[in-house]
Tab-separated table of C-alpha atoms in Angstrom:
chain	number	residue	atom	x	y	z
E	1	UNK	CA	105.086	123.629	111.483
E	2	UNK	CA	106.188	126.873	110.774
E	3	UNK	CA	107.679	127.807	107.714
E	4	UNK	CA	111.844	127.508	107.321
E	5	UNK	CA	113.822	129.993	105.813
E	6	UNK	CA	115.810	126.903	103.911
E	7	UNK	CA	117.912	129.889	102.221
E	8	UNK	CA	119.115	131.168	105.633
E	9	UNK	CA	119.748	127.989	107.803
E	10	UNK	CA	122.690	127.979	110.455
E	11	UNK	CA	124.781	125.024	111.237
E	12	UNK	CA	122.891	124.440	114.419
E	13	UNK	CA	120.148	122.634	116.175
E	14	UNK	CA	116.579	122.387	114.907
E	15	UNK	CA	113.855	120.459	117.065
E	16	UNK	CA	112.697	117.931	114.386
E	17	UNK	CA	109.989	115.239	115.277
E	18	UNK	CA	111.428	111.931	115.748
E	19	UNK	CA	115.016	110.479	116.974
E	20	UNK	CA	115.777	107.076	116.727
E	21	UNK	CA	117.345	104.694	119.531
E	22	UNK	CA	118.496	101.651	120.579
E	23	UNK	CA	119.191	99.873	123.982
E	24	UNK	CA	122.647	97.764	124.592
E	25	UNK	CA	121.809	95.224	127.412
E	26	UNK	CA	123.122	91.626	129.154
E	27	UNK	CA	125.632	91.315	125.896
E	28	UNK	CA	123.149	92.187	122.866
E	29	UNK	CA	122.073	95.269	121.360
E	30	UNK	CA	118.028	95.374	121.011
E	31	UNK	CA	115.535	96.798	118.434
E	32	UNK	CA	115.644	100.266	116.258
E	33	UNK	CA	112.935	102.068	118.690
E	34	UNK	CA	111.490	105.243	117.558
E	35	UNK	CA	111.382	108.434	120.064
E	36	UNK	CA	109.725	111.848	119.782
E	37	UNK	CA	111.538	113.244	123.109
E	38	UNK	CA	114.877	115.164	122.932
E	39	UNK	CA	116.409	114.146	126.126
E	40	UNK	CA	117.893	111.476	127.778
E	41	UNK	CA	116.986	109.923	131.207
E	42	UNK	CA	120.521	108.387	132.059
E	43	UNK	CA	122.454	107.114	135.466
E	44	UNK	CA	124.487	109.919	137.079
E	45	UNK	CA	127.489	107.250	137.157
E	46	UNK	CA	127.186	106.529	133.715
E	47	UNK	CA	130.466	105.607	132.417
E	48	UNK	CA	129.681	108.646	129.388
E	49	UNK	CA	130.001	111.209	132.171
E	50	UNK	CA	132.642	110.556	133.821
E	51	UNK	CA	135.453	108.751	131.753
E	52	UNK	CA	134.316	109.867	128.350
E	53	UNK	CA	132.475	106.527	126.819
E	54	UNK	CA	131.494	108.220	124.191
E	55	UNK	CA	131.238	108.427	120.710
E	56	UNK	CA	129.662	110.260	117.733
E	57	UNK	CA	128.903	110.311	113.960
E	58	UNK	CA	128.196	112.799	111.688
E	59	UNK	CA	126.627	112.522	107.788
E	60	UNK	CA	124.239	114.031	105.789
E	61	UNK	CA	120.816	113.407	103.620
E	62	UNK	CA	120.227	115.253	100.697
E	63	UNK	CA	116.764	115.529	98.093
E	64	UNK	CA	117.750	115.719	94.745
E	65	UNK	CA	116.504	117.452	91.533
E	66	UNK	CA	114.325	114.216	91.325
E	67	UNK	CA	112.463	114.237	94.537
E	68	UNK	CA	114.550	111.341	96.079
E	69	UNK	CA	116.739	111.363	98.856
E	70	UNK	CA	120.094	109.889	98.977
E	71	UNK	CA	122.131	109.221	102.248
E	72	UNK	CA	126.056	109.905	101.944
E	73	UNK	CA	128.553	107.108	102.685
E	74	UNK	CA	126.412	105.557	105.616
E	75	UNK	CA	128.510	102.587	105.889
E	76	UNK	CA	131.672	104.445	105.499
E	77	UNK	CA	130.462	106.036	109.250
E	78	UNK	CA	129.328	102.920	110.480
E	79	UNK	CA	132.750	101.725	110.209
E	80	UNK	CA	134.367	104.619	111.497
E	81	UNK	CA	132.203	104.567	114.726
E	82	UNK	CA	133.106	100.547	114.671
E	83	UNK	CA	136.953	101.693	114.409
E	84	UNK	CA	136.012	104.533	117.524
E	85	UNK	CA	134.321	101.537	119.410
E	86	UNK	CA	137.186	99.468	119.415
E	87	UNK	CA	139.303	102.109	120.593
E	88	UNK	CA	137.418	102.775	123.916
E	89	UNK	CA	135.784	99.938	124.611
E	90	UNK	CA	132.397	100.023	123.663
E	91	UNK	CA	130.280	97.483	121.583
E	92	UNK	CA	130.313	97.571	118.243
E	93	UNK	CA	127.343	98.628	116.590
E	94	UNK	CA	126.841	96.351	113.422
E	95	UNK	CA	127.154	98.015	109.812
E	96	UNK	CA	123.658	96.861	108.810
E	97	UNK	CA	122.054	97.625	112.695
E	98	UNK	CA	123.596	101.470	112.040
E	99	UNK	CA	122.438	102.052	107.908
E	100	UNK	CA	118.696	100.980	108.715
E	101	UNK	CA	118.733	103.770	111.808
E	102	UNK	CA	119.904	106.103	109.393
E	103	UNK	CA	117.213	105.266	107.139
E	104	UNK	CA	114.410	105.123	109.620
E	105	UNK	CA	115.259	108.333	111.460
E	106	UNK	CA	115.676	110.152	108.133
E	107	UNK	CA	112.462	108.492	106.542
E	108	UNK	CA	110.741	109.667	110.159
E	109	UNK	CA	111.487	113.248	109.417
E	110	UNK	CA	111.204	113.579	105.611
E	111	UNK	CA	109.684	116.863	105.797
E	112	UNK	CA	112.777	118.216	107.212
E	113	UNK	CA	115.125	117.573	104.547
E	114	UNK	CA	115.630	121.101	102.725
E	115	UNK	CA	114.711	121.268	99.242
E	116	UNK	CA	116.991	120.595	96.325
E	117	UNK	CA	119.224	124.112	95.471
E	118	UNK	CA	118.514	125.501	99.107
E	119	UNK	CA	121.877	124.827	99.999
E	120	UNK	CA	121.181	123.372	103.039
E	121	UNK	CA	120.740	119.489	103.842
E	122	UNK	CA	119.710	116.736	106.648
E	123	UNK	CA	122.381	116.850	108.948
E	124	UNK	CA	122.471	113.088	110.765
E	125	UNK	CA	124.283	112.475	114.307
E	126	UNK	CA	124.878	109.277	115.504
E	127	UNK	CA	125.578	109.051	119.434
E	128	UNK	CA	126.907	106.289	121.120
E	129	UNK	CA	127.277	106.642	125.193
E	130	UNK	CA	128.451	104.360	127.880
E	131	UNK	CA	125.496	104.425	130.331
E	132	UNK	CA	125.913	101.306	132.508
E	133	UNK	CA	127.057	102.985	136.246
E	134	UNK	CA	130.881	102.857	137.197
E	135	UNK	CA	132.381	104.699	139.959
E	136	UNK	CA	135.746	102.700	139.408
E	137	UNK	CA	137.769	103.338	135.566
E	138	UNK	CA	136.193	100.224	133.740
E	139	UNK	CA	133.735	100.158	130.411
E	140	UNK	CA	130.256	100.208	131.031
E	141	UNK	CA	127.806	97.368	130.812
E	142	UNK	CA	125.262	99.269	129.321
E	143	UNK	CA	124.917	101.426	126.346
E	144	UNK	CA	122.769	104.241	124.328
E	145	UNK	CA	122.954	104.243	120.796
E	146	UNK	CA	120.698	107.235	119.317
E	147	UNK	CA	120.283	109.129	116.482
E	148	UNK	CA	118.574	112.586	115.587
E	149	UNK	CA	118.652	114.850	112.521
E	150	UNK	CA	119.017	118.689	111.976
E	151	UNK	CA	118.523	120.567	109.296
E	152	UNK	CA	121.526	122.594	108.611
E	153	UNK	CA	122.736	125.094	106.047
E	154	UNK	CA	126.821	125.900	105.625
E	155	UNK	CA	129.604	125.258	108.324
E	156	UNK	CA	131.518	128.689	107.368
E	157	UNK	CA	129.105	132.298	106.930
E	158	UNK	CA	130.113	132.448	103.724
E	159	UNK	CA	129.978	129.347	101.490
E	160	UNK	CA	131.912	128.289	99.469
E	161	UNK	CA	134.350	130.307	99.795
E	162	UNK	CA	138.194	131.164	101.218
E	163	UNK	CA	138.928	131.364	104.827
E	164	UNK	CA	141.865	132.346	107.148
E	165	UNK	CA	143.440	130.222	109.772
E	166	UNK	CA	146.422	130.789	112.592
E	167	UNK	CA	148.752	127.877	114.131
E	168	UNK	CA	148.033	127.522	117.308
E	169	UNK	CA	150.675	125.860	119.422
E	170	UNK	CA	150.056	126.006	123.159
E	171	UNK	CA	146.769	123.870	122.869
E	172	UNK	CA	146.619	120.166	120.792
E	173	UNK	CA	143.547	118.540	119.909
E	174	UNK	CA	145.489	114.929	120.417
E	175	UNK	CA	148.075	113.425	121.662
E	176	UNK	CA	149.836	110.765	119.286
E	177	UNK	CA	148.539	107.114	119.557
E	178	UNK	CA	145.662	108.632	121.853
E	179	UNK	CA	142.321	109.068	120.696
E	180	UNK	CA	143.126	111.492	118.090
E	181	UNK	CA	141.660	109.121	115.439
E	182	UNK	CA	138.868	108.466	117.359
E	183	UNK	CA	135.355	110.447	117.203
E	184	UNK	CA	134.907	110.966	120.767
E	185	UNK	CA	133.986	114.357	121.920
E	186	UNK	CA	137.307	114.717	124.130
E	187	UNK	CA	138.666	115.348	121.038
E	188	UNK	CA	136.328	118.660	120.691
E	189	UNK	CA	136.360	119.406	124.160
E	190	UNK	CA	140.649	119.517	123.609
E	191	UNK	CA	140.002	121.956	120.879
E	192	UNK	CA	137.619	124.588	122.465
E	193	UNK	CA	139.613	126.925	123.884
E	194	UNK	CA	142.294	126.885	121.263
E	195	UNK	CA	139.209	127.264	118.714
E	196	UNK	CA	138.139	130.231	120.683
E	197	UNK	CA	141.672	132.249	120.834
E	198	UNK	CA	141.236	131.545	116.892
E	199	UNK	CA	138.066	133.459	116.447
E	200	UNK	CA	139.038	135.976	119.158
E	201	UNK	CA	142.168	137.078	117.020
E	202	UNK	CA	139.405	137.402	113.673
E	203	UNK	CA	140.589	134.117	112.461
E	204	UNK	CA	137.826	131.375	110.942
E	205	UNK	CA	139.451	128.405	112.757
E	206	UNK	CA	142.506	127.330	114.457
E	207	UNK	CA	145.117	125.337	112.813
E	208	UNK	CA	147.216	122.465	114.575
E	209	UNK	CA	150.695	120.872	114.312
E	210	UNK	CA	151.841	117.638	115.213
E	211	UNK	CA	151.565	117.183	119.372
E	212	UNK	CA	154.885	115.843	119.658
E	213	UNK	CA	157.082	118.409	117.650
E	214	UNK	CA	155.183	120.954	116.271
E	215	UNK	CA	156.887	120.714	113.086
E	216	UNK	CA	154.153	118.637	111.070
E	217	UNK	CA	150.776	119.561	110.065
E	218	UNK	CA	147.938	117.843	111.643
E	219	UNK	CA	144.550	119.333	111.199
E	220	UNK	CA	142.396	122.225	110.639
E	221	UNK	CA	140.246	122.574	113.654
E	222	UNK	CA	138.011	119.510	113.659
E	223	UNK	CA	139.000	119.299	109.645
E	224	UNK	CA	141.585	117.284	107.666
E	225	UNK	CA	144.034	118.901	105.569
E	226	UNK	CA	144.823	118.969	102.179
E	227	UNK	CA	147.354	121.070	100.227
E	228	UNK	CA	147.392	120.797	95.959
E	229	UNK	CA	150.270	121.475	93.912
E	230	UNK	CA	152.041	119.698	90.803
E	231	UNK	CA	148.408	118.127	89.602
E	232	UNK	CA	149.057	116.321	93.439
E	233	UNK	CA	146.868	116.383	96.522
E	234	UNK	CA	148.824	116.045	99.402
E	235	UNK	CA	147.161	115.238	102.891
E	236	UNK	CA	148.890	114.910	106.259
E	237	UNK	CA	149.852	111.045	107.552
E	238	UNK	CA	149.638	111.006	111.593
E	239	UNK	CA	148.169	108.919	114.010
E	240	UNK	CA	146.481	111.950	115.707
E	241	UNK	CA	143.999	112.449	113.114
E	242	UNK	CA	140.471	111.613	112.577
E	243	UNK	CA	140.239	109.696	109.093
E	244	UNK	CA	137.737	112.006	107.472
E	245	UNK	CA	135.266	110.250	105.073
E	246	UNK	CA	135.327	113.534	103.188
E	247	UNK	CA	138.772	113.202	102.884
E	248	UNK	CA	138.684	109.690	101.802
E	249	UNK	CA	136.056	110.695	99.028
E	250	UNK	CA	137.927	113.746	97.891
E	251	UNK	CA	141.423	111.331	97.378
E	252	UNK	CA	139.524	109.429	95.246
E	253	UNK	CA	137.119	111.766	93.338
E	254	UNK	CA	140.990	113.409	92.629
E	255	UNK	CA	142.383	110.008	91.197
E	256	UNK	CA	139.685	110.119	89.121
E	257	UNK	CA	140.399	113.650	87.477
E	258	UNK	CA	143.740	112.103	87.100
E	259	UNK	CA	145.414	113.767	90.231
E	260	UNK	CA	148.116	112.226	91.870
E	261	UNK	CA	147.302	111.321	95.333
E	262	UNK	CA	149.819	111.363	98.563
E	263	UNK	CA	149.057	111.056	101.976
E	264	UNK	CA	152.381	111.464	103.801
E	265	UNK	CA	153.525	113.603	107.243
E	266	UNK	CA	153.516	117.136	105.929
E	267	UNK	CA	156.207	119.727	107.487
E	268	UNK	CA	154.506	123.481	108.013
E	269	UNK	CA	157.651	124.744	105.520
E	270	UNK	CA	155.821	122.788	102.881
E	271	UNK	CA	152.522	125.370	103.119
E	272	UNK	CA	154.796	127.904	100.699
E	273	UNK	CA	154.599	125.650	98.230
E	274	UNK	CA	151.106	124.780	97.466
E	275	UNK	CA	148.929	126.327	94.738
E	276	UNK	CA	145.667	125.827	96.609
E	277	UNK	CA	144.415	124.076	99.703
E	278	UNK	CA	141.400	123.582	101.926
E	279	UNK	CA	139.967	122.007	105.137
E	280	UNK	CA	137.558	119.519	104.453
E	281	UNK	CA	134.563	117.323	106.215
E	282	UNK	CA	131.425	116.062	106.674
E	283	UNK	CA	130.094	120.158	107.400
E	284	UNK	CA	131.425	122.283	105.719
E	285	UNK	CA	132.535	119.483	102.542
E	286	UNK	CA	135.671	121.738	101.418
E	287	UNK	CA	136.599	124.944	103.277
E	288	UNK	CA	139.212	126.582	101.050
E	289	UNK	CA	142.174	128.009	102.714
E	290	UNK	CA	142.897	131.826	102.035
E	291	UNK	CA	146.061	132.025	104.475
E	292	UNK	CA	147.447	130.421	107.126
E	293	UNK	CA	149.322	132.629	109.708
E	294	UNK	CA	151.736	132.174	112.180
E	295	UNK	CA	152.162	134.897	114.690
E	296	UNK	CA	154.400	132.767	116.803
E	297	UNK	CA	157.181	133.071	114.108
E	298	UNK	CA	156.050	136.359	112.205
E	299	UNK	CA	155.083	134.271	108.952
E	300	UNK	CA	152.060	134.215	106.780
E	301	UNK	CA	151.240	131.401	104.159
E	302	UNK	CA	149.324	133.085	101.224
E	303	UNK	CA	147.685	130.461	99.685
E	304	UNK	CA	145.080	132.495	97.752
E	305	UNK	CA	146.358	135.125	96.006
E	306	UNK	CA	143.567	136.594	95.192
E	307	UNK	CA	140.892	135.635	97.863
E	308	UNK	CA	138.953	133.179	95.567
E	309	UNK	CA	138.800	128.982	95.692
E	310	UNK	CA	140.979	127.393	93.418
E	311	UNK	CA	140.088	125.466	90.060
E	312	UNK	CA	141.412	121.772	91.592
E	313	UNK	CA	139.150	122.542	95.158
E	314	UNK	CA	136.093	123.968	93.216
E	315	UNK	CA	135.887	120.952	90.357
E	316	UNK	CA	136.465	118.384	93.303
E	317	UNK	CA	133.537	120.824	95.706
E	318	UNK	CA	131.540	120.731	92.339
E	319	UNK	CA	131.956	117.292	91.987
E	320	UNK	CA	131.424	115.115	95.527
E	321	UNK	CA	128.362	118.020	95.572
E	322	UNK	CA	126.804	116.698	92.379
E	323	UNK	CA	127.166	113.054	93.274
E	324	UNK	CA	125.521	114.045	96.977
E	325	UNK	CA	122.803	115.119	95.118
E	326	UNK	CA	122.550	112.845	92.279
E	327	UNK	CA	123.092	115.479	89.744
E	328	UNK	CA	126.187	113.103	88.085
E	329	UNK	CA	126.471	109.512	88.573
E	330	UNK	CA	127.355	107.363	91.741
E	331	UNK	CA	130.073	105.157	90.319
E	332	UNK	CA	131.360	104.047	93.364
E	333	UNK	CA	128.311	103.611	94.967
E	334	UNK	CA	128.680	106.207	97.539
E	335	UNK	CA	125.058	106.748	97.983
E	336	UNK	CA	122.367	105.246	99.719
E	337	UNK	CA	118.875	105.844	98.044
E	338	UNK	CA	115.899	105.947	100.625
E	339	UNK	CA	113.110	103.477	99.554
């Protein structure tokens, strides 16, 4: 294999040597199989390609100071893609079924896995697709379940470190009560071009209100939200967005620091107000927010005054980082240990 630059990975696609897959057919799922090929021999009616069966995970594997390699949250996706399942119709992939994938496709490619202090890690996607033929609007019969691994190094160019966004209004990622809190990739494909008018105006990422009266804030490109001021961390309530596990871990890392946690519909006035705030998930962990403009109504929401992350988003960065990697302890038993 030839040699990888661990210091200088992208956040992209790697050939690595093994996937891992599994066959859903006559009612029953079958056995973990292990595959070294990278593509996919599926029906040209499959129900994935033509009405969106599809869903997706993402997670991450990490080596340690010690040598060993813990998995993040596993079962915290497992249930997520479980929740996405339900949503569109698809089998449900059992928790323990989806954790021992994880573990064998990870275990198949330990000599991926950056080293400890590269600052990159194992990125992990999960891909379940409808691939039972339909030519009429019905679920499939037959489904895919398959997992490969990446290695991966930050989300965002620069770290850890303070970004600028723009409200984008003509496009939404999600309708309310559709599939916004779903992880299927309509969601992404609904966010493309909105993405791209982001970068095109110099911005990092493109930043969404509510679909219905663009008065509430919804999500940070394919991020959740989170806004701190008052010793409180404040994330937007909607049924539009994707319940980030990130999120979920960073509500309660803050309880633990004694912050006050509130998860509530957020109006875009409130952005004056906060002292810090960031976009945060499974890639990037926390993406701090430098500004957030809108050129619709002539505003701009300094956040950062002076360009750099704030105290609250670097301890709790610092913090679900060091419990990732097993540098503090795992008291809520976040992490799965491979054997």
């Amino acid at each position: 294999m030839k040699e990888i630059d661990w210091a200088n990975l992208s956040f992209g696609y790697m050939k690595t040597d093994y996937n891992v897959r599994c066959y859903y057919r006559d009612g029953a799922w079958g056995e973990l199989e292990l595959c070294s090929e990278e593509t996919l021999n599926i029906h040209m009616a499959a129900t994935c390609l033509h009405y969106g069966q599809e869903a997706f995970e993402g997670l991450k594997a990490y080596r340690g100071k010690d040598g060993k390699i813990r998995i993040f949250r596993p079962e915290a996706n497992a249930e997520r893609l479980q929740s996405t399942c339900d949503g569109i119709l698809m089998p449900e992939l059992p928790t323990e079924m989806f954790v021992a994938a994880i573990k064998k496709v990870v275990k198949a490619n330990e000599r991926f896995i950056p080293p400890y202090e590269s600052g990159a890690a194992l990125y992990i996607r999960p891909l379940l697709i409808g691939t039972g033929a339909q030519v009429g609007v019905h679920p499939a019969d037959e489904y895919l379940f398959v997992v490969f691994v990446t290695p991966v190094g930050p989300y965002f160019k620069g770290g850890f470190s303070t970004n600028p966004y723009v409200i984008i209004r003509e496009f939404d990622r999600a309708a309310p009560y559709g599939t916004g809190r779903y992880k299927v990739g309509g969601n992404y494909a609904a966010s493309l071009r909105a993405n791209k008018k982001a970068h095109d105006l110099g911005y990092s990422c493109e930043f969404y209100l509510d679909a219905k009266e663009k008065k509430y804030i919804d999500e940070c490109g394919a991020a959740n939200f989170f806004g701190i001021k008052n010793n409180t961390y404040i994330t937007p309530k909607s049924s539009s967005i994707l319940p980030s596990i990130t999120n979920r871990s960073l509500m309660q890392l803050a309880e633990d620091l004694g912050i006050k946690v509130e998860c509530r519909p957020v109006p875009e006035e409130e952005l004056e107000t906060f002292e810090e705030a960031g976009a945060c998930g499974t890639a990037a962990v926390i993406s701090p927010i430098q500004r957030i403009d809108d050129l619709e109504n002539k505003k701009s929401y300094v956040i950062s005054k002076d360009g750099k992350p704030g105290p609250v988003c670097t301890k709790l960065y610092n913090k679900l980082r060091a419990i990732q990697y097993g540098d503090e302890p795992d008291t809520h038993n976040w992490v799965t240990i491979l054997d």
